[in-house]
């Protein structure tokens, strides 16, 4: 076989692998969509469960509640007892509220749909992982040379983090619907707006530091994302609990959904732990990037927009972790800092790559 024929064969093989990757990514989106509907079914059946109906009855106004008042008979008479008030107890600035039962709300059919959703999520994860591997094979390198490749890898790792937490018996099944929804949005953006045909890397990226620096950046982003979702839900659940504690009446929909989530204290603790756990790795990511910049460009730090926003993100998360160690900045104030920090990470990825030019501007988007 001549050199030209071998080159043509290799190019045809790579193109075929790229097409396989595209098919697998679209197939993963289809399975994620099925998982999305299964998660929706879990929440819908959970809203009809006994737990959800009881929660709604306890928080509804007397004139709106269809549930009868609690009655007991004593010595031939009838004594009517008022509905019990929701009791909360402060403990280190947090309420002593038990975790909710989960999206299924204790409903057997809801739990079945939840388990089906998890199975579909696992299948979609494996199919998407296959798409990422096929993309890597088609370009004969790590599939992180442009935003399209970063996006499909990022969503794969985010789902992998979620499934790993489930495998470790962590109470995170409530995260499934929110995760799959954003993964579908991420993949939709990747295949429509960010798609870039398979191509080779620019010379600056030909380094083993690509595997070290970019892989840790993707993992950090996936974990930061999980922490951000938990933080947002914490803010909603904290408002819900505060309204109950002050004698207010949350809406029926809010009651049905939020009553099944973990308590605000649990959500707050979970988001803090995942952010604190991955922060040292984000520090290493920045250091690894600086070392790589020294090898590629002859300087370790030049305040390139990507470098600057990576540092801003680091400072924002450092402020959040410091705030959590300061008594006056726990709870909602610290949660706002966590969301600002994640917003910095998002801008560092999307905003800087799309709107700002610098040494990290390569491979189109």
GROMACS .gro file of C-alpha atoms in nm:
model
  365
    1UNK     CA    1   0.000   0.000   0.000
    2UNK     CA    2   0.138   0.338  -0.097
    3UNK     CA    3   0.176   0.623   0.150
    4UNK     CA    4  -0.103   0.817  -0.020
    5UNK     CA    5  -0.338   0.519   0.000
    6UNK     CA    6  -0.256   0.467   0.367
    7UNK     CA    7  -0.322   0.834   0.435
    8UNK     CA    8  -0.656   0.819   0.256
    9UNK     CA    9  -0.753   0.506   0.450
   10UNK     CA   10  -0.662   0.669   0.781
   11UNK     CA   11  -0.863   0.979   0.690
   12UNK     CA   12  -1.164   0.767   0.591
   13UNK     CA   13  -1.137   0.569   0.916
   14UNK     CA   14  -1.121   0.887   1.125
   15UNK     CA   15  -1.421   1.032   0.942
   16UNK     CA   16  -1.614   0.710   1.004
   17UNK     CA   17  -1.528   0.725   1.376
   18UNK     CA   18  -1.638   1.088   1.387
   19UNK     CA   19  -1.973   0.991   1.235
   20UNK     CA   20  -2.008   0.710   1.491
   21UNK     CA   21  -1.938   0.964   1.765
   22UNK     CA   22  -2.210   1.194   1.634
   23UNK     CA   23  -2.460   0.907   1.619
   24UNK     CA   24  -2.377   0.804   1.975
   25UNK     CA   25  -2.413   1.159   2.106
   26UNK     CA   26  -2.757   1.194   1.943
   27UNK     CA   27  -2.852   0.850   2.075
   28UNK     CA   28  -2.747   0.953   2.424
   29UNK     CA   29  -2.968   1.262   2.393
   30UNK     CA   30  -3.261   1.037   2.301
   31UNK     CA   31  -3.204   0.814   2.605
   32UNK     CA   32  -3.157   1.117   2.832
   33UNK     CA   33  -3.494   1.241   2.704
   34UNK     CA   34  -3.657   0.913   2.807
   35UNK     CA   35  -3.487   0.943   3.146
   36UNK     CA   36  -3.620   1.301   3.173
   37UNK     CA   37  -3.978   1.180   3.126
   38UNK     CA   38  -3.921   0.899   3.377
   39UNK     CA   39  -3.797   1.151   3.635
   40UNK     CA   40  -4.103   1.366   3.562
   41UNK     CA   41  -4.325   1.062   3.622
   42UNK     CA   42  -4.148   0.998   3.952
   43UNK     CA   43  -4.222   1.352   4.069
   44UNK     CA   44  -4.582   1.339   3.944
   45UNK     CA   45  -4.665   1.012   4.117
   46UNK     CA   46  -4.482   1.136   4.424
   47UNK     CA   47  -4.709   1.442   4.432
   48UNK     CA   48  -5.007   1.205   4.464
   49UNK     CA   49  -4.849   1.006   4.743
   50UNK     CA   50  -4.973   1.000   5.098
   51UNK     CA   51  -4.667   1.192   5.214
   52UNK     CA   52  -4.727   1.477   4.969
   53UNK     CA   53  -5.100   1.495   5.048
   54UNK     CA   54  -5.031   1.506   5.419
   55UNK     CA   55  -4.774   1.782   5.374
   56UNK     CA   56  -5.021   1.985   5.168
   57UNK     CA   57  -5.292   1.939   5.430
   58UNK     CA   58  -5.063   2.056   5.710
   59UNK     CA   59  -4.961   2.373   5.529
   60UNK     CA   60  -5.291   2.467   5.362
   61UNK     CA   61  -5.508   2.742   5.503
   62UNK     CA   62  -5.813   2.622   5.699
   63UNK     CA   63  -6.058   2.749   5.439
   64UNK     CA   64  -5.857   2.585   5.155
   65UNK     CA   65  -5.793   2.250   5.317
   66UNK     CA   66  -6.026   1.966   5.232
   67UNK     CA   67  -5.878   1.744   5.499
   68UNK     CA   68  -6.096   1.717   5.810
   69UNK     CA   69  -5.973   1.841   6.144
   70UNK     CA   70  -5.838   1.581   6.382
   71UNK     CA   71  -6.114   1.461   6.616
   72UNK     CA   72  -6.121   1.232   6.920
   73UNK     CA   73  -6.418   1.107   7.123
   74UNK     CA   74  -6.401   1.122   7.500
   75UNK     CA   75  -6.676   1.039   7.757
   76UNK     CA   76  -6.943   1.049   7.492
   77UNK     CA   77  -6.841   1.394   7.372
   78UNK     CA   78  -6.636   1.513   7.081
   79UNK     CA   79  -6.321   1.718   7.120
   80UNK     CA   80  -6.186   1.890   6.810
   81UNK     CA   81  -5.811   1.934   6.794
   82UNK     CA   82  -5.650   2.195   6.574
   83UNK     CA   83  -5.395   2.091   6.314
   84UNK     CA   84  -5.051   2.061   6.466
   85UNK     CA   85  -4.811   2.347   6.399
   86UNK     CA   86  -4.485   2.281   6.228
   87UNK     CA   87  -4.221   2.292   6.498
   88UNK     CA   88  -3.870   2.401   6.411
   89UNK     CA   89  -3.579   2.421   6.649
   90UNK     CA   90  -3.270   2.633   6.598
   91UNK     CA   91  -2.938   2.455   6.624
   92UNK     CA   92  -2.629   2.656   6.540
   93UNK     CA   93  -2.836   2.885   6.324
   94UNK     CA   94  -3.016   2.603   6.143
   95UNK     CA   95  -3.354   2.440   6.188
   96UNK     CA   96  -3.394   2.085   6.307
   97UNK     CA   97  -3.603   1.963   6.012
   98UNK     CA   98  -3.595   1.605   5.882
   99UNK     CA   99  -3.508   1.526   5.521
  100UNK     CA  100  -3.791   1.468   5.279
  101UNK     CA  101  -3.865   1.119   5.143
  102UNK     CA  102  -3.740   1.195   4.792
  103UNK     CA  103  -3.908   1.267   4.460
  104UNK     CA  104  -4.124   0.953   4.481
  105UNK     CA  105  -4.273   1.076   4.810
  106UNK     CA  106  -4.308   0.719   4.935
  107UNK     CA  107  -4.531   0.621   4.643
  108UNK     CA  108  -4.449   0.273   4.513
  109UNK     CA  109  -4.523   0.355   4.151
  110UNK     CA  110  -4.326   0.678   4.176
  111UNK     CA  111  -4.030   0.486   4.315
  112UNK     CA  112  -4.054   0.242   4.021
  113UNK     CA  113  -4.036   0.527   3.771
  114UNK     CA  114  -3.744   0.671   3.966
  115UNK     CA  115  -3.552   0.345   3.938
  116UNK     CA  116  -3.633   0.329   3.566
  117UNK     CA  117  -3.501   0.685   3.532
  118UNK     CA  118  -3.176   0.587   3.703
  119UNK     CA  119  -3.136   0.287   3.471
  120UNK     CA  120  -3.195   0.507   3.166
  121UNK     CA  121  -2.945   0.761   3.299
  122UNK     CA  122  -2.683   0.487   3.332
  123UNK     CA  123  -2.753   0.371   2.976
  124UNK     CA  124  -2.736   0.727   2.839
  125UNK     CA  125  -2.410   0.783   3.029
  126UNK     CA  126  -2.253   0.475   2.872
  127UNK     CA  127  -2.371   0.571   2.523
  128UNK     CA  128  -2.243   0.927   2.563
  129UNK     CA  129  -1.913   0.797   2.700
  130UNK     CA  130  -1.887   0.583   2.387
  131UNK     CA  131  -1.944   0.896   2.179
  132UNK     CA  132  -1.663   1.078   2.361
  133UNK     CA  133  -1.426   0.782   2.314
  134UNK     CA  134  -1.516   0.758   1.942
  135UNK     CA  135  -1.449   1.131   1.905
  136UNK     CA  136  -1.109   1.083   2.069
  137UNK     CA  137  -1.030   0.794   1.835
  138UNK     CA  138  -1.132   0.998   1.532
  139UNK     CA  139  -0.881   1.273   1.613
  140UNK     CA  140  -0.623   1.043   1.777
  141UNK     CA  141  -0.593   1.264   2.083
  142UNK     CA  142  -0.780   1.367   2.396
  143UNK     CA  143  -1.123   1.499   2.292
  144UNK     CA  144  -1.078   1.840   2.453
  145UNK     CA  145  -0.951   2.058   2.170
  146UNK     CA  146  -1.258   2.283   2.131
  147UNK     CA  147  -1.579   2.377   2.309
  148UNK     CA  148  -1.786   2.106   2.144
  149UNK     CA  149  -1.554   1.835   2.271
  150UNK     CA  150  -1.533   2.001   2.611
  151UNK     CA  151  -1.913   2.017   2.635
  152UNK     CA  152  -1.979   1.653   2.556
  153UNK     CA  153  -1.704   1.547   2.796
  154UNK     CA  154  -1.824   1.785   3.067
  155UNK     CA  155  -2.182   1.654   3.059
  156UNK     CA  156  -2.052   1.295   3.063
  157UNK     CA  157  -1.839   1.364   3.370
  158UNK     CA  158  -2.125   1.549   3.545
  159UNK     CA  159  -2.354   1.248   3.504
  160UNK     CA  160  -2.068   1.022   3.611
  161UNK     CA  161  -2.028   1.222   3.934
  162UNK     CA  162  -2.402   1.186   4.001
  163UNK     CA  163  -2.398   0.810   3.940
  164UNK     CA  164  -2.088   0.771   4.156
  165UNK     CA  165  -2.261   0.947   4.445
  166UNK     CA  166  -2.558   0.714   4.401
  167UNK     CA  167  -2.325   0.413   4.399
  168UNK     CA  168  -2.175   0.541   4.725
  169UNK     CA  169  -2.529   0.536   4.875
  170UNK     CA  170  -2.552   0.913   4.902
  171UNK     CA  171  -2.898   1.069   4.917
  172UNK     CA  172  -2.880   1.250   4.581
  173UNK     CA  173  -3.157   1.091   4.375
  174UNK     CA  174  -3.345   1.421   4.399
  175UNK     CA  175  -3.073   1.565   4.173
  176UNK     CA  176  -3.167   1.344   3.876
  177UNK     CA  177  -3.434   1.558   3.710
  178UNK     CA  178  -3.234   1.881   3.740
  179UNK     CA  179  -2.916   1.712   3.615
  180UNK     CA  180  -3.072   1.544   3.311
  181UNK     CA  181  -3.252   1.867   3.214
  182UNK     CA  182  -2.931   2.068   3.207
  183UNK     CA  183  -2.738   1.786   3.038
  184UNK     CA  184  -2.993   1.788   2.756
  185UNK     CA  185  -2.956   2.165   2.725
  186UNK     CA  186  -2.578   2.131   2.726
  187UNK     CA  187  -2.577   1.864   2.455
  188UNK     CA  188  -2.834   2.055   2.250
  189UNK     CA  189  -2.607   2.360   2.260
  190UNK     CA  190  -2.308   2.144   2.171
  191UNK     CA  191  -2.457   1.980   1.861
  192UNK     CA  192  -2.629   2.292   1.725
  193UNK     CA  193  -2.412   2.593   1.810
  194UNK     CA  194  -2.073   2.466   1.923
  195UNK     CA  195  -2.022   2.173   1.688
  196UNK     CA  196  -1.677   2.165   1.530
  197UNK     CA  197  -1.557   1.903   1.285
  198UNK     CA  198  -1.276   1.673   1.394
  199UNK     CA  199  -0.938   1.837   1.349
  200UNK     CA  200  -0.588   1.829   1.489
  201UNK     CA  201  -0.467   2.047   1.774
  202UNK     CA  202  -0.270   2.366   1.740
  203UNK     CA  203   0.099   2.317   1.828
  204UNK     CA  204   0.063   2.479   2.172
  205UNK     CA  205  -0.172   2.201   2.281
  206UNK     CA  206   0.056   1.913   2.187
  207UNK     CA  207   0.161   1.830   2.541
  208UNK     CA  208   0.092   1.572   2.809
  209UNK     CA  209  -0.027   1.867   3.019
  210UNK     CA  210  -0.343   1.863   2.805
  211UNK     CA  211  -0.443   1.538   2.977
  212UNK     CA  212  -0.358   1.672   3.322
  213UNK     CA  213  -0.481   2.031   3.308
  214UNK     CA  214  -0.798   1.995   3.100
  215UNK     CA  215  -0.916   1.670   3.261
  216UNK     CA  216  -0.897   1.823   3.608
  217UNK     CA  217  -1.072   2.140   3.482
  218UNK     CA  218  -1.359   1.928   3.347
  219UNK     CA  219  -1.389   1.730   3.670
  220UNK     CA  220  -1.385   2.047   3.880
  221UNK     CA  221  -1.654   2.206   3.663
  222UNK     CA  222  -1.876   1.898   3.693
  223UNK     CA  223  -1.848   1.893   4.073
  224UNK     CA  224  -1.896   2.270   4.098
  225UNK     CA  225  -2.211   2.227   3.891
  226UNK     CA  226  -2.350   1.964   4.131
  227UNK     CA  227  -2.273   2.195   4.421
  228UNK     CA  228  -2.445   2.487   4.245
  229UNK     CA  229  -2.766   2.287   4.189
  230UNK     CA  230  -2.770   2.189   4.557
  231UNK     CA  231  -2.713   2.554   4.653
  232UNK     CA  232  -3.006   2.677   4.443
  233UNK     CA  233  -3.235   2.412   4.592
  234UNK     CA  234  -3.108   2.507   4.938
  235UNK     CA  235  -3.221   2.867   4.885
  236UNK     CA  236  -3.571   2.752   4.785
  237UNK     CA  237  -3.596   2.503   5.071
  238UNK     CA  238  -3.466   2.756   5.324
  239UNK     CA  239  -3.730   3.009   5.215
  240UNK     CA  240  -3.995   2.739   5.242
  241UNK     CA  241  -3.890   2.641   5.593
  242UNK     CA  242  -3.866   3.005   5.700
  243UNK     CA  243  -4.220   3.068   5.580
  244UNK     CA  244  -4.347   2.769   5.777
  245UNK     CA  245  -4.157   2.879   6.087
  246UNK     CA  246  -4.310   3.226   6.068
  247UNK     CA  247  -4.662   3.087   6.035
  248UNK     CA  248  -4.692   3.155   5.664
  249UNK     CA  249  -4.857   2.931   5.408
  250UNK     CA  250  -4.650   2.818   5.110
  251UNK     CA  251  -4.829   2.740   4.786
  252UNK     CA  252  -4.953   2.389   4.712
  253UNK     CA  253  -4.702   2.333   4.430
  254UNK     CA  254  -4.408   2.455   4.639
  255UNK     CA  255  -4.521   2.237   4.926
  256UNK     CA  256  -4.554   1.928   4.710
  257UNK     CA  257  -4.207   1.971   4.557
  258UNK     CA  258  -4.000   2.114   4.840
  259UNK     CA  259  -4.141   1.887   5.110
  260UNK     CA  260  -3.985   1.590   4.932
  261UNK     CA  261  -3.636   1.739   4.911
  262UNK     CA  262  -3.373   1.705   5.183
  263UNK     CA  263  -3.385   1.971   5.453
  264UNK     CA  264  -3.217   2.303   5.391
  265UNK     CA  265  -2.947   2.206   5.642
  266UNK     CA  266  -2.871   1.886   5.449
  267UNK     CA  267  -2.863   2.066   5.114
  268UNK     CA  268  -2.638   2.336   5.257
  269UNK     CA  269  -2.402   2.077   5.404
  270UNK     CA  270  -2.394   1.878   5.080
  271UNK     CA  271  -2.312   2.179   4.860
  272UNK     CA  272  -2.042   2.293   5.103
  273UNK     CA  273  -1.879   1.951   5.115
  274UNK     CA  274  -1.862   1.900   4.740
  275UNK     CA  275  -1.727   2.251   4.682
  276UNK     CA  276  -1.472   2.214   4.960
  277UNK     CA  277  -1.367   1.871   4.834
  278UNK     CA  278  -1.296   1.987   4.478
  279UNK     CA  279  -1.141   2.325   4.563
  280UNK     CA  280  -0.787   2.183   4.611
  281UNK     CA  281  -0.819   2.017   4.269
  282UNK     CA  282  -0.917   2.351   4.114
  283UNK     CA  283  -0.606   2.500   4.274
  284UNK     CA  284  -0.400   2.224   4.115
  285UNK     CA  285  -0.573   2.290   3.780
  286UNK     CA  286  -0.455   2.652   3.781
  287UNK     CA  287  -0.102   2.551   3.883
  288UNK     CA  288  -0.091   2.284   3.610
  289UNK     CA  289  -0.210   2.541   3.356
  290UNK     CA  290   0.066   2.780   3.462
  291UNK     CA  291   0.330   2.509   3.421
  292UNK     CA  292   0.188   2.421   3.078
  293UNK     CA  293   0.193   2.791   2.981
  294UNK     CA  294   0.558   2.802   3.077
  295UNK     CA  295   0.635   2.510   2.845
  296UNK     CA  296   0.418   2.637   2.557
  297UNK     CA  297   0.463   3.013   2.567
  298UNK     CA  298   0.775   3.067   2.774
  299UNK     CA  299   0.600   3.234   3.067
  300UNK     CA  300   0.398   3.091   3.358
  301UNK     CA  301   0.147   3.372   3.398
  302UNK     CA  302   0.055   3.655   3.165
  303UNK     CA  303  -0.292   3.764   3.277
  304UNK     CA  304  -0.450   3.619   2.967
  305UNK     CA  305  -0.835   3.645   2.995
  306UNK     CA  306  -0.867   3.270   3.061
  307UNK     CA  307  -0.594   3.284   3.326
  308UNK     CA  308  -0.746   3.592   3.484
  309UNK     CA  309  -1.096   3.446   3.510
  310UNK     CA  310  -0.960   3.114   3.639
  311UNK     CA  311  -0.795   3.312   3.918
  312UNK     CA  312  -1.114   3.515   3.979
  313UNK     CA  313  -1.306   3.187   4.008
  314UNK     CA  314  -1.047   3.057   4.254
  315UNK     CA  315  -1.077   3.374   4.464
  316UNK     CA  316  -1.459   3.354   4.460
  317UNK     CA  317  -1.462   2.995   4.585
  318UNK     CA  318  -1.194   3.077   4.841
  319UNK     CA  319  -1.416   3.360   4.971
  320UNK     CA  320  -1.709   3.119   4.989
  321UNK     CA  321  -1.513   2.861   5.188
  322UNK     CA  322  -1.379   3.133   5.417
  323UNK     CA  323  -1.730   3.268   5.463
  324UNK     CA  324  -1.851   2.924   5.571
  325UNK     CA  325  -1.587   2.930   5.845
  326UNK     CA  326  -1.712   3.268   5.963
  327UNK     CA  327  -2.024   3.251   6.183
  328UNK     CA  328  -2.181   3.567   6.041
  329UNK     CA  329  -2.165   3.443   5.681
  330UNK     CA  330  -2.323   3.100   5.699
  331UNK     CA  331  -2.649   3.010   5.533
  332UNK     CA  332  -2.796   3.226   5.258
  333UNK     CA  333  -2.511   3.478   5.243
  334UNK     CA  334  -2.256   3.205   5.184
  335UNK     CA  335  -2.490   3.040   4.933
  336UNK     CA  336  -2.501   3.360   4.728
  337UNK     CA  337  -2.121   3.362   4.726
  338UNK     CA  338  -2.120   3.001   4.602
  339UNK     CA  339  -2.352   3.093   4.312
  340UNK     CA  340  -2.138   3.395   4.225
  341UNK     CA  341  -1.833   3.168   4.222
  342UNK     CA  342  -2.005   2.919   3.990
  343UNK     CA  343  -2.116   3.209   3.771
  344UNK     CA  344  -1.748   3.306   3.742
  345UNK     CA  345  -1.667   2.951   3.634
  346UNK     CA  346  -1.941   2.959   3.370
  347UNK     CA  347  -1.820   3.292   3.233
  348UNK     CA  348  -1.462   3.163   3.235
  349UNK     CA  349  -1.575   2.882   3.007
  350UNK     CA  350  -1.848   3.026   2.785
  351UNK     CA  351  -1.796   3.401   2.807
  352UNK     CA  352  -1.419   3.410   2.771
  353UNK     CA  353  -1.413   3.145   2.496
  354UNK     CA  354  -1.683   3.313   2.287
  355UNK     CA  355  -1.652   3.687   2.350
  356UNK     CA  356  -1.289   3.747   2.454
  357UNK     CA  357  -0.975   3.692   2.248
  358UNK     CA  358  -0.651   3.570   2.397
  359UNK     CA  359  -0.389   3.300   2.383
  360UNK     CA  360  -0.657   3.043   2.470
  361UNK     CA  361  -0.856   3.136   2.157
  362UNK     CA  362  -0.804   2.847   1.917
  363UNK     CA  363  -0.995   2.577   1.726
  364UNK     CA  364  -1.285   2.813   1.649
  365UNK     CA  365  -1.513   2.769   1.949
   0.00000   0.00000   0.00000
